[in-house]
Coordinates of C-alpha atoms in Angstrom, one line a residue:
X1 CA 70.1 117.9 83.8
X2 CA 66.8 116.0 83.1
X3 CA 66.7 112.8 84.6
X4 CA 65.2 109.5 83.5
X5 CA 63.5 107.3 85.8
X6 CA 66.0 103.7 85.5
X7 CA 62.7 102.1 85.1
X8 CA 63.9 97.5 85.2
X9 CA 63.0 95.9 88.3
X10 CA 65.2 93.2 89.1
X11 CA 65.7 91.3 92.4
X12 CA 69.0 92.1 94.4
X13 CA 71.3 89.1 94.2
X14 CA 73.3 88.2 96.9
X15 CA 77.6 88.0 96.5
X16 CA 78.7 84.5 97.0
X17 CA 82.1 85.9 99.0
X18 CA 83.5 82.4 98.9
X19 CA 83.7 82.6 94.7
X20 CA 85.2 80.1 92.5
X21 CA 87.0 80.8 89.6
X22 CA 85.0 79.4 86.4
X23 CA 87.0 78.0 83.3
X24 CA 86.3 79.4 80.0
X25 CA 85.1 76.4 78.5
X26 CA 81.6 76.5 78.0
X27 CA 79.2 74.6 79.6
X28 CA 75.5 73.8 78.8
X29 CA 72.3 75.0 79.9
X30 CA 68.4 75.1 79.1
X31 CA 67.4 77.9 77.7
X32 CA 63.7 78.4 75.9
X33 CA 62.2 82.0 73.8
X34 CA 59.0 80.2 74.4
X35 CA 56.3 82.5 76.1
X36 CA 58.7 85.0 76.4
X37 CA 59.4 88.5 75.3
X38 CA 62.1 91.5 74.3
X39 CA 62.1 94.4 76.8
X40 CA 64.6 97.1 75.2
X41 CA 66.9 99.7 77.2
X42 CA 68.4 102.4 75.9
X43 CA 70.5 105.5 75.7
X44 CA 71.2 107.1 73.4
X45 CA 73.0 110.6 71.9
X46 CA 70.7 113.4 70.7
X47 CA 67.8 111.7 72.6
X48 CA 66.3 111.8 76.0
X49 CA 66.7 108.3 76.2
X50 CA 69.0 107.3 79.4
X51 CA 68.5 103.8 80.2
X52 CA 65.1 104.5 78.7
X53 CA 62.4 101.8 78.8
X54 CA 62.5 101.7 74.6
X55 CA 60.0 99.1 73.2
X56 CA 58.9 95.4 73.8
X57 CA 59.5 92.8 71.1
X58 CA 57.6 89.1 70.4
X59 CA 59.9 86.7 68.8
X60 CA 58.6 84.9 65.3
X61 CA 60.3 82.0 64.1
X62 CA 63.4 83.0 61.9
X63 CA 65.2 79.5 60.8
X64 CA 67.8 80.4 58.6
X65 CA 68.4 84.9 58.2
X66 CA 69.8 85.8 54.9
X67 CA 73.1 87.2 54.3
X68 CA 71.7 90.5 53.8
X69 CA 70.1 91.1 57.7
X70 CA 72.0 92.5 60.3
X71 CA 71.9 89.8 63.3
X72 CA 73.0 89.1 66.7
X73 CA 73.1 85.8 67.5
X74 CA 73.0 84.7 71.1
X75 CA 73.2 80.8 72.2
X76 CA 72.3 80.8 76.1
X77 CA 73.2 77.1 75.9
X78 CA 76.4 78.1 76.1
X79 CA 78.0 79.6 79.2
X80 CA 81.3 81.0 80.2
X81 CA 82.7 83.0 83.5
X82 CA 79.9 83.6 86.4
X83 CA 80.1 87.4 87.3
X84 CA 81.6 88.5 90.4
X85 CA 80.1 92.0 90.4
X86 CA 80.5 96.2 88.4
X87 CA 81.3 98.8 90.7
X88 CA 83.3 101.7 91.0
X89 CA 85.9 102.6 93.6
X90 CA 85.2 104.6 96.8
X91 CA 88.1 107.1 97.4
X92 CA 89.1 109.7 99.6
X93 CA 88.2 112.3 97.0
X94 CA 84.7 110.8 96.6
X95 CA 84.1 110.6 100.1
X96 CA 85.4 114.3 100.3
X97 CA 83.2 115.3 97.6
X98 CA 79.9 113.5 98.9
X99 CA 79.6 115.0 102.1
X100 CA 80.2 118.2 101.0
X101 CA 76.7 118.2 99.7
X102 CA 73.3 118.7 100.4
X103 CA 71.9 115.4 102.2
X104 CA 68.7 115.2 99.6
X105 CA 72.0 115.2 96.8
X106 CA 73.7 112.6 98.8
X107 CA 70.8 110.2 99.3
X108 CA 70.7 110.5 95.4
X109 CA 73.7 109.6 94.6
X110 CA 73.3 106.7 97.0
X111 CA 70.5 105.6 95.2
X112 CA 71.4 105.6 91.3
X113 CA 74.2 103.9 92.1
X114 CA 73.6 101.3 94.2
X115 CA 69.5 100.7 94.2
X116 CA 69.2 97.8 91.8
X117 CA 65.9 98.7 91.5
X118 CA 65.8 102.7 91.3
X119 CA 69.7 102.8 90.1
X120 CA 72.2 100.7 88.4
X121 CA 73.0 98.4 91.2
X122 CA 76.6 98.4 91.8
X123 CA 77.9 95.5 93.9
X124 CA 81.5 95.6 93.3
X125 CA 83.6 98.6 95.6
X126 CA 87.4 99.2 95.4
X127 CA 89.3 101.6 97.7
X128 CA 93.3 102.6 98.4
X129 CA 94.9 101.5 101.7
X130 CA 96.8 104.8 102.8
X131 CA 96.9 108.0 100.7
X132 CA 96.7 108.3 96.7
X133 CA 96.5 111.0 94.3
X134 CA 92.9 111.1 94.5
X135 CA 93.1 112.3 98.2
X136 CA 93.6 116.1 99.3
X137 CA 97.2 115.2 101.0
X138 CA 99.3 112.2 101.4
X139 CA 99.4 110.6 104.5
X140 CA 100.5 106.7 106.6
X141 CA 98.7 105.2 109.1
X142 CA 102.1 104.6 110.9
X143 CA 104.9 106.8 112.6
X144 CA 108.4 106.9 110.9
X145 CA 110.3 103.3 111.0
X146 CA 107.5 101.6 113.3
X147 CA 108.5 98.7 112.1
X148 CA 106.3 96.7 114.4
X149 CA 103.2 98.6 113.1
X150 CA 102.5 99.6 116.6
X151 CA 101.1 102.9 116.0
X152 CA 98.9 101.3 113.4
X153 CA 95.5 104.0 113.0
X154 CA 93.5 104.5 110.1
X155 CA 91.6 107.8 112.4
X156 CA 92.2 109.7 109.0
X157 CA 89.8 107.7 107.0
X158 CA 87.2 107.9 110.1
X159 CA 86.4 111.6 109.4
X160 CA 85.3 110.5 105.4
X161 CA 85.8 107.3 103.5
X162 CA 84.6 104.9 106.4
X163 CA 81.4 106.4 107.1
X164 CA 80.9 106.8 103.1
X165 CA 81.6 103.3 102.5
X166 CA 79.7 102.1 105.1
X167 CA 76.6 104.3 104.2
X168 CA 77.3 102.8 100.1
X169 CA 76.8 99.2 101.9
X170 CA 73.8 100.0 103.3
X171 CA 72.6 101.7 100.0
X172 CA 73.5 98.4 98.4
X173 CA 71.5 96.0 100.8
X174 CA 74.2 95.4 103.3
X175 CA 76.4 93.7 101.1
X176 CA 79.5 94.9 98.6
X177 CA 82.5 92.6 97.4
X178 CA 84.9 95.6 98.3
X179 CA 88.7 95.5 97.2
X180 CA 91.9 97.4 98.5
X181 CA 95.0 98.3 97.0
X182 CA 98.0 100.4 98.5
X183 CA 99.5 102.8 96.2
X184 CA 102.7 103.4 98.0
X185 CA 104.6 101.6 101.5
X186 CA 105.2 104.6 103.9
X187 CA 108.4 106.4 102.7
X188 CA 110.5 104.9 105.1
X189 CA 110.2 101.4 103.7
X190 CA 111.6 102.6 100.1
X191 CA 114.0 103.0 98.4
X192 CA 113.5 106.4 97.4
X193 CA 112.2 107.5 101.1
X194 CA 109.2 108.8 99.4
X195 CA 105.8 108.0 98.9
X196 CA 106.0 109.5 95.8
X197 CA 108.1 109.6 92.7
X198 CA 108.2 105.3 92.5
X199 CA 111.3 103.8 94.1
X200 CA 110.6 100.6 95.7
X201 CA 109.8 97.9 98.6
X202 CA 113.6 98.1 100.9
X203 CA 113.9 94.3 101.3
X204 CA 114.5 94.0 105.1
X205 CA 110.4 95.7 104.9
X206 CA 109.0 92.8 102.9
X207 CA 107.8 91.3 106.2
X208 CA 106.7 94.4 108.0
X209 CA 104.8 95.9 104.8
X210 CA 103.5 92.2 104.4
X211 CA 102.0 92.5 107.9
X212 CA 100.4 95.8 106.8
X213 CA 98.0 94.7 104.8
X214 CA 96.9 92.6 107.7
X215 CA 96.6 95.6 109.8
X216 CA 94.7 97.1 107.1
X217 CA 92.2 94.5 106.7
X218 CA 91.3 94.1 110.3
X219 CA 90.7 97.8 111.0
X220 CA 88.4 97.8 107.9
X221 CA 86.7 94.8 109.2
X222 CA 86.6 96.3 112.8
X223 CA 84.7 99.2 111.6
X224 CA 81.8 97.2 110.0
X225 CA 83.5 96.9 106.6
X226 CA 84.4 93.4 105.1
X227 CA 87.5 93.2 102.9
X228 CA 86.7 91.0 100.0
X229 CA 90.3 90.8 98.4
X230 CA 93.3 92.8 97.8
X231 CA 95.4 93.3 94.9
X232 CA 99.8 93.9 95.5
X233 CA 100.2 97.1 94.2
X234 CA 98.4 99.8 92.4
X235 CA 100.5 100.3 88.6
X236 CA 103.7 98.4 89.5
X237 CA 105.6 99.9 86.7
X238 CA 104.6 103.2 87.1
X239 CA 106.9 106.1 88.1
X240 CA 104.2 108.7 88.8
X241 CA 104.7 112.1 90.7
X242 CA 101.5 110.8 93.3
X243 CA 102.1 107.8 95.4
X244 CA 103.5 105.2 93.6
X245 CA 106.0 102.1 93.8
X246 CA 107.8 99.7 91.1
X247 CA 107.8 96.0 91.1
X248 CA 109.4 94.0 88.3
X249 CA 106.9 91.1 87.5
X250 CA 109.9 88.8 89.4
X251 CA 109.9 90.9 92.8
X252 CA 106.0 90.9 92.9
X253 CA 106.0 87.0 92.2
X254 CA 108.4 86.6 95.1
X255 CA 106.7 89.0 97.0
X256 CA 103.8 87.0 96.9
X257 CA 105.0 83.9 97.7
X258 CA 107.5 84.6 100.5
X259 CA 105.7 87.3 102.3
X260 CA 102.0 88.4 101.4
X261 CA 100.6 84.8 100.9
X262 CA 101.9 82.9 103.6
X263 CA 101.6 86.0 106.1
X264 CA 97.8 86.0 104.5
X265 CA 97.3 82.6 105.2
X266 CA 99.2 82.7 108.6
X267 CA 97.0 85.5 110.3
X268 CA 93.6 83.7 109.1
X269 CA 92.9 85.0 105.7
X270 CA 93.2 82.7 103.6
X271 CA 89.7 83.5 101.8
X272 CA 90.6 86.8 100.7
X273 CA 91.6 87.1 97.1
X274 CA 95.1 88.2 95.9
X275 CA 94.9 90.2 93.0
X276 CA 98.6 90.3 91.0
X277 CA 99.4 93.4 88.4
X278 CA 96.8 95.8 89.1
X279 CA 98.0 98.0 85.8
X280 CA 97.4 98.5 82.4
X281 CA 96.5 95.3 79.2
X282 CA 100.1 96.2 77.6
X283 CA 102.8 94.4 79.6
X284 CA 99.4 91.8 81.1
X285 CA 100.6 88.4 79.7
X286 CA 103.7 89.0 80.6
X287 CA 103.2 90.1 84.0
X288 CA 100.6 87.2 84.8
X289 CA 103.0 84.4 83.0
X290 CA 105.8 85.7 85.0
X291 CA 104.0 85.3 88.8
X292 CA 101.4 82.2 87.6
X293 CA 103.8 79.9 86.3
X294 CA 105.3 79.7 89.7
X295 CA 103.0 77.1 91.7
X296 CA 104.7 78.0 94.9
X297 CA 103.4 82.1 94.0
X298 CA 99.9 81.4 92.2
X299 CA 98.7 79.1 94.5
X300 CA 97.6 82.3 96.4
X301 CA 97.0 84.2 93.6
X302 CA 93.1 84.6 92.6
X303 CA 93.2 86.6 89.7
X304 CA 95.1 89.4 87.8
X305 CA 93.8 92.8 87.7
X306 CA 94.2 95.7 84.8
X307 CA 93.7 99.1 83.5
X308 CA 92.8 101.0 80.7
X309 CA 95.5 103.5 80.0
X310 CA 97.1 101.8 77.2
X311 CA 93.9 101.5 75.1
X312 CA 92.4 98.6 72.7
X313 CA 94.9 95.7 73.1
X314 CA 92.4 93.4 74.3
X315 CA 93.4 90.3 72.7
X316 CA 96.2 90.9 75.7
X317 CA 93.2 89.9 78.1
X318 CA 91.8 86.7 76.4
X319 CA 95.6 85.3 76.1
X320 CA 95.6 85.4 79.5
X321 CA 92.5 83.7 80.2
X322 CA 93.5 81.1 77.3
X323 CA 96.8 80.5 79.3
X324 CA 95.1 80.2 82.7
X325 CA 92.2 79.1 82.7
X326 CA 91.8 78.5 86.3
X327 CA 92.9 82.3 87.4
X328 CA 90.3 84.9 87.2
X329 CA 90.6 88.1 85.3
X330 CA 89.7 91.6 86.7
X331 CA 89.3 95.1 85.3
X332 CA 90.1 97.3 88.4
X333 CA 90.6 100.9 87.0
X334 CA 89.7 102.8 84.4
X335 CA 88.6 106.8 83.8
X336 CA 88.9 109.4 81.1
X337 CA 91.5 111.6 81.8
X338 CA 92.4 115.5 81.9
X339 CA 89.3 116.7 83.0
X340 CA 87.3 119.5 81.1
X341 CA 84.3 120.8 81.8
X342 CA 83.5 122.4 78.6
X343 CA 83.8 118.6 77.2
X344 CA 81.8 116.8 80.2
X345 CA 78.5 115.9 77.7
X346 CA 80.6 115.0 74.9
X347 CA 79.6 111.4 73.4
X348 CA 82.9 109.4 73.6
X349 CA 83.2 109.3 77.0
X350 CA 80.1 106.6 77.6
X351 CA 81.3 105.0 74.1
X352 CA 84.6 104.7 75.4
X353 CA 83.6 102.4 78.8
X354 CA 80.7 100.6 76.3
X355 CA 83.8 99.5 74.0
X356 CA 85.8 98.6 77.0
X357 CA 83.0 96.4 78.7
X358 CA 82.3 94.7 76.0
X359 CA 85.6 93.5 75.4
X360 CA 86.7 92.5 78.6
X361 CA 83.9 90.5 79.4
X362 CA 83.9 88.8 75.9
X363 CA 87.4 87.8 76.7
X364 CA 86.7 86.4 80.1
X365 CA 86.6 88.9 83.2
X366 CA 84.8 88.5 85.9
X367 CA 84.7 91.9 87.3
X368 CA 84.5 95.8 86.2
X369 CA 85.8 98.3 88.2
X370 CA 85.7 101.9 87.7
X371 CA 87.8 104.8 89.2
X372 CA 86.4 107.3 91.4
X373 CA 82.4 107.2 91.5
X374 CA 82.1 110.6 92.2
X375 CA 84.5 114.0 91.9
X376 CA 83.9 117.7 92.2
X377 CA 83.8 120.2 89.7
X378 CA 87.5 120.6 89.5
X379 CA 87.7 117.1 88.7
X380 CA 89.2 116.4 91.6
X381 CA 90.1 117.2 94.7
X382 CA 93.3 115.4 94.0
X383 CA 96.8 116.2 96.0
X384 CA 98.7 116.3 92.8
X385 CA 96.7 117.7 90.3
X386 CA 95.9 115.0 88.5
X387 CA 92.4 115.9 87.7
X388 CA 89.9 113.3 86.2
X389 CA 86.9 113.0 84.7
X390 CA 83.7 110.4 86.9
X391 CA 81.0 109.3 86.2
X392 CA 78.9 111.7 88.3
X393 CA 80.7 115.3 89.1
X394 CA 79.4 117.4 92.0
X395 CA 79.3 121.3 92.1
X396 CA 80.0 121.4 95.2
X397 CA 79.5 125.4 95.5
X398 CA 76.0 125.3 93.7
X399 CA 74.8 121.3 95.0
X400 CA 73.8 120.5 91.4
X401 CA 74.6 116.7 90.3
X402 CA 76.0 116.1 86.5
X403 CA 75.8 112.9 84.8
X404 CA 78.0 111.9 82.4
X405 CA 77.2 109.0 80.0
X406 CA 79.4 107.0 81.1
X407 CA 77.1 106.8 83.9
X408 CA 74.2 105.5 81.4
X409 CA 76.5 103.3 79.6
X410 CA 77.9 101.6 82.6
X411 CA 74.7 101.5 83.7
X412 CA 73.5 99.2 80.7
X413 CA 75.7 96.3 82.1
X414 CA 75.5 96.7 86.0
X415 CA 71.6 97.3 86.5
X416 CA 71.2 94.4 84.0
X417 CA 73.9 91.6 85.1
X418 CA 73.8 91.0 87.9
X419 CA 76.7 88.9 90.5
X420 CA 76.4 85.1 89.7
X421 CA 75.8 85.6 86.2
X422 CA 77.2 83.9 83.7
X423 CA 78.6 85.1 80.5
X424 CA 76.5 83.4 77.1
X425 CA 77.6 83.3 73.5
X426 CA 76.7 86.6 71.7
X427 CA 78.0 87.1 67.7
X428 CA 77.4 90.0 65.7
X429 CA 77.6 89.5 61.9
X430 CA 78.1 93.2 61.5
X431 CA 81.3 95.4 62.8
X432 CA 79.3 98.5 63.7
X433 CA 77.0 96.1 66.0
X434 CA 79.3 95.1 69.4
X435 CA 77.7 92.9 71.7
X436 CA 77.8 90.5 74.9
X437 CA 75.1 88.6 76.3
X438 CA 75.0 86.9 79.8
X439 CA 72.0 84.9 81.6
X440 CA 71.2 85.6 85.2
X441 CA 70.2 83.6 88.1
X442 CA 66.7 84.0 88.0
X443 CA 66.6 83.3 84.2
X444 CA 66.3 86.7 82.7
X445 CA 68.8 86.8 79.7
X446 CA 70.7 90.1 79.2
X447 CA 72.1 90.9 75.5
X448 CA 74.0 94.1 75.2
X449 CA 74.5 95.9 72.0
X450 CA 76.2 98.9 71.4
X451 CA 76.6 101.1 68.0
X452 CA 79.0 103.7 67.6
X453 CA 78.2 104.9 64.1
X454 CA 75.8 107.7 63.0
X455 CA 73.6 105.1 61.4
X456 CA 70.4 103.7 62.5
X457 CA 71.3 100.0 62.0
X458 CA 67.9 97.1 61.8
X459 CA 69.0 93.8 63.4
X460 CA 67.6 90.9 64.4
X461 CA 68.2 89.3 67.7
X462 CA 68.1 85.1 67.1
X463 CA 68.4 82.7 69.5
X464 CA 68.3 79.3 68.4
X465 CA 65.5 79.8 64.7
X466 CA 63.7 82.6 67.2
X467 CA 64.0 86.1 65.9
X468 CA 63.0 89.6 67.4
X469 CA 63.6 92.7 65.3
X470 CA 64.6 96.3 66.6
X471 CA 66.4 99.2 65.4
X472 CA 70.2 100.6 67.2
X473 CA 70.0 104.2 66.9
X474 CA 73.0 106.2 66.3
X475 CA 75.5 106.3 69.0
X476 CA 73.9 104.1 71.2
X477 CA 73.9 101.2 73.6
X478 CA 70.9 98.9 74.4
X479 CA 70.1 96.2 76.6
X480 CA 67.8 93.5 75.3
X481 CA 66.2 91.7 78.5
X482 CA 64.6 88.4 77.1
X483 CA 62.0 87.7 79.6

């Protein structure tokens, strides 16, 4: 595949771990066009253009647009959520995958994706405590009904995923707001007595599987890798034939506020974030309403987490943030599904997370996470045959490195917005046009506009009687740094 060079520098910006959850009422801040100019990234379909240095644009003064011109309108004066980070998460199958290549192909995989400078500057990590379908087996840190956790070893994740995530956090600059989420108990703490197939949590194991997560987090931490947050369970209402569990909204709110909090809190970690849900924007209100109304439960909640797989409802998202305003908002898994080779360049796959992002951040998260960052030609390797689609697929027989879109289009927000920034006011007065805008620490102002017709579409970008004109090609997203 012909690569472009991702050619914006921008400075690395450290995580603030301790983060604090912003309201979505705006609030005001200076912003001036004066002196400054329009650098324009793009990618786009039938082009070469991957997050391609496009044009520069000078701003003239545009007071009042007519009716007739396409326009996005950004206001920087008016801010919303501060960004906690875009990432992707770090599995056993892409630790498997990764060091079955060719050093020179790790060290570039390392690179675009977590270089800010030479890459797209991921910040933001999840991975799975024990097995998960995108592992080669399943597998428990513990012997059957230790229920002390005495024989507590995590030696299987020594031989892949440690020494991956720990080479990604040097990649990044030593620093990654990582996440974990468990995707079953051990069989012998269900219902089902198996890590598979659903069942759920026995309830004499509430305290034991509680003290788990503890267990998890320190071994992490031991081994050089800090544990940001955690979220209760991976899809709580799904009944899948990988690892899975089921909790009812109810038994996750009381699980949360009898065991997991105050056993948080008790052993020390009180700073990590609790992330409730963890599952798809259909049953979302409902499933944050249920645990959030309860003080006693969301006063160790940080944030509720979701997924893609029920597509497009995302007005689920903002009533959420409109109902609590206080709680932080998520988006920790999403892929395109049924892998196919034959279909790996096709264009909808890039539009698809472009449409996504753009949504969710318009209606108030603070966080993107994508699924695996990296899976083999099979789409996989996966225990369960639940083969997936990534944003970068290794041959692993022939070494060569493919590049989806979605890499590109992902790209367009993660290399350009960076943690700490904070969401602005960005309109479109055309449906074909999606945008969002956001304003980073050191000033640089980040609009994002993405069209998904087969139309080249003129607009004008205004902020505040200031006007540059460019052109959206065809299938295309483009960031607009105002600098």
């Amino acid at each position: 595949m012909k690569k472009t060079p991702l050619l914006f520098k921008i400075s690395a910006l450290c995580v603030a771990f301790a983060y604090t959850a912003q309201a979505q009422q705006p609030v005001t801040s200076k912003f001036s066009t004066a002196g400054k100019k329009v650098t324009v990234y793009t990618t786009a379909e039938n082009t070469n253009y991957r997050l391609a240095k496009t044009e520069t644009v000078n701003f003239t003064t545009n007071e009042q647009p007519k009716e007739s011109e396409a326009c996005i309108f950004v206001d920087p004066a008016k801010t919303f959520q501060t960004v906690l980070g875009i990432g992707g998460a770090l599995t056993d199958a892409s630790a498997e995958t990764f060091y079955k290549l060719p050093k020179a192909k790790q060290q570039e995989i390392l690179t675009n994706y977590y270089d800010p400078k030479n890459g797209i500057g991921y910040t933001l990590g999840r991975t799975h405590i024990q097995s998960c379908d995108f592992s080669s087996d399943s597998y428990s840190y513990v012997i059957n009904n230790d229920v002390d956790l005495k024989s507590f070893d995590i030696g299987h994740d020594k031989k892949y995923r440690i020494p991956f995530i720990k080479q990604i956090i040097a990649a990044a600059g030593g620093k990654l707001t990582m996440f974990a989420t468990p995707w079953s108990p051990p069989a012998w703490m269900k219902t089902n007595n198996d890590v598979l197939h659903g069942g759920s949590l026995k309830a004499e194991y509430d305290q034991p599987w509680a003290n788990f997560y503890v267990k998890f987090i320190k071994a992490y931490e031991k081994e050089g890798i800090p544990i940001w947050g955690l979220s209760v369970q991976n899809e709580p209402m799904a009944n899948q034939t990988w690892e899975s569990c089921i909790y009812t909204a109810a038994e996750e709110r009381d699980f949360v506020k009898n065991f997991l909090g105050p056993t948080l809190h008790k052993s020390g970690m009180a700073d990590k974030k609790l992330i409730i849900w963890d599952h798809n924007r259909d049953l979302l209100y409902q499933r944050a309403s249920t645990v959030l109304e309860d003080p006693e439960a969301a006063k160790y909640v940080w944030g509720t987490g979701f997924h893609w797989y029920v597509h497009d409802v995302f007005d689920n998202v903002k009533r959420v943030k409109e109902a609590f305003p206080d709680k932080n908002l998520i988006f920790t898994e999403g892929c395109s599904e049924r892998f196919n080779m034959s279909t790996i360049h096709e264009w909808k796959w890039g539009e698809l997370y472009g449409k996504s992002m753009i949504n969710d951040f318009n209606n108030g998260v603070v966080g993107w996470t994508d699924w695996n960052i990296l899976l083999d030609e099979k789409g996989g390797p996966n225990h369960v045959g639940n083969f997936c689609f990534a944003p970068v697929h290794a041959d692993t027989k022939t070494g060569e490195i493919i590049y989806m879109n979605a890499f590109y289009y992902i790209g367009h927000f993660s290399k350009f917005v960076r943690p700490m920034a904070k969401r602005v006011i960005s309109s479109s007065n055309r449906d074909a046009l999606q945008t969002t805008a956001f304003i980073n620490q050191d000033g640089k102002l980040a609009v994002v506009v993405m069209n998904g017709t087969d139309q080249n579409l003129p607009y004008q970008l205004i902020i505040k009687g200031k006007s540059a004109a460019t052109v959206s090609l065809p299938h295309s997203i483009a960031t607009l740094v105002v600098d």
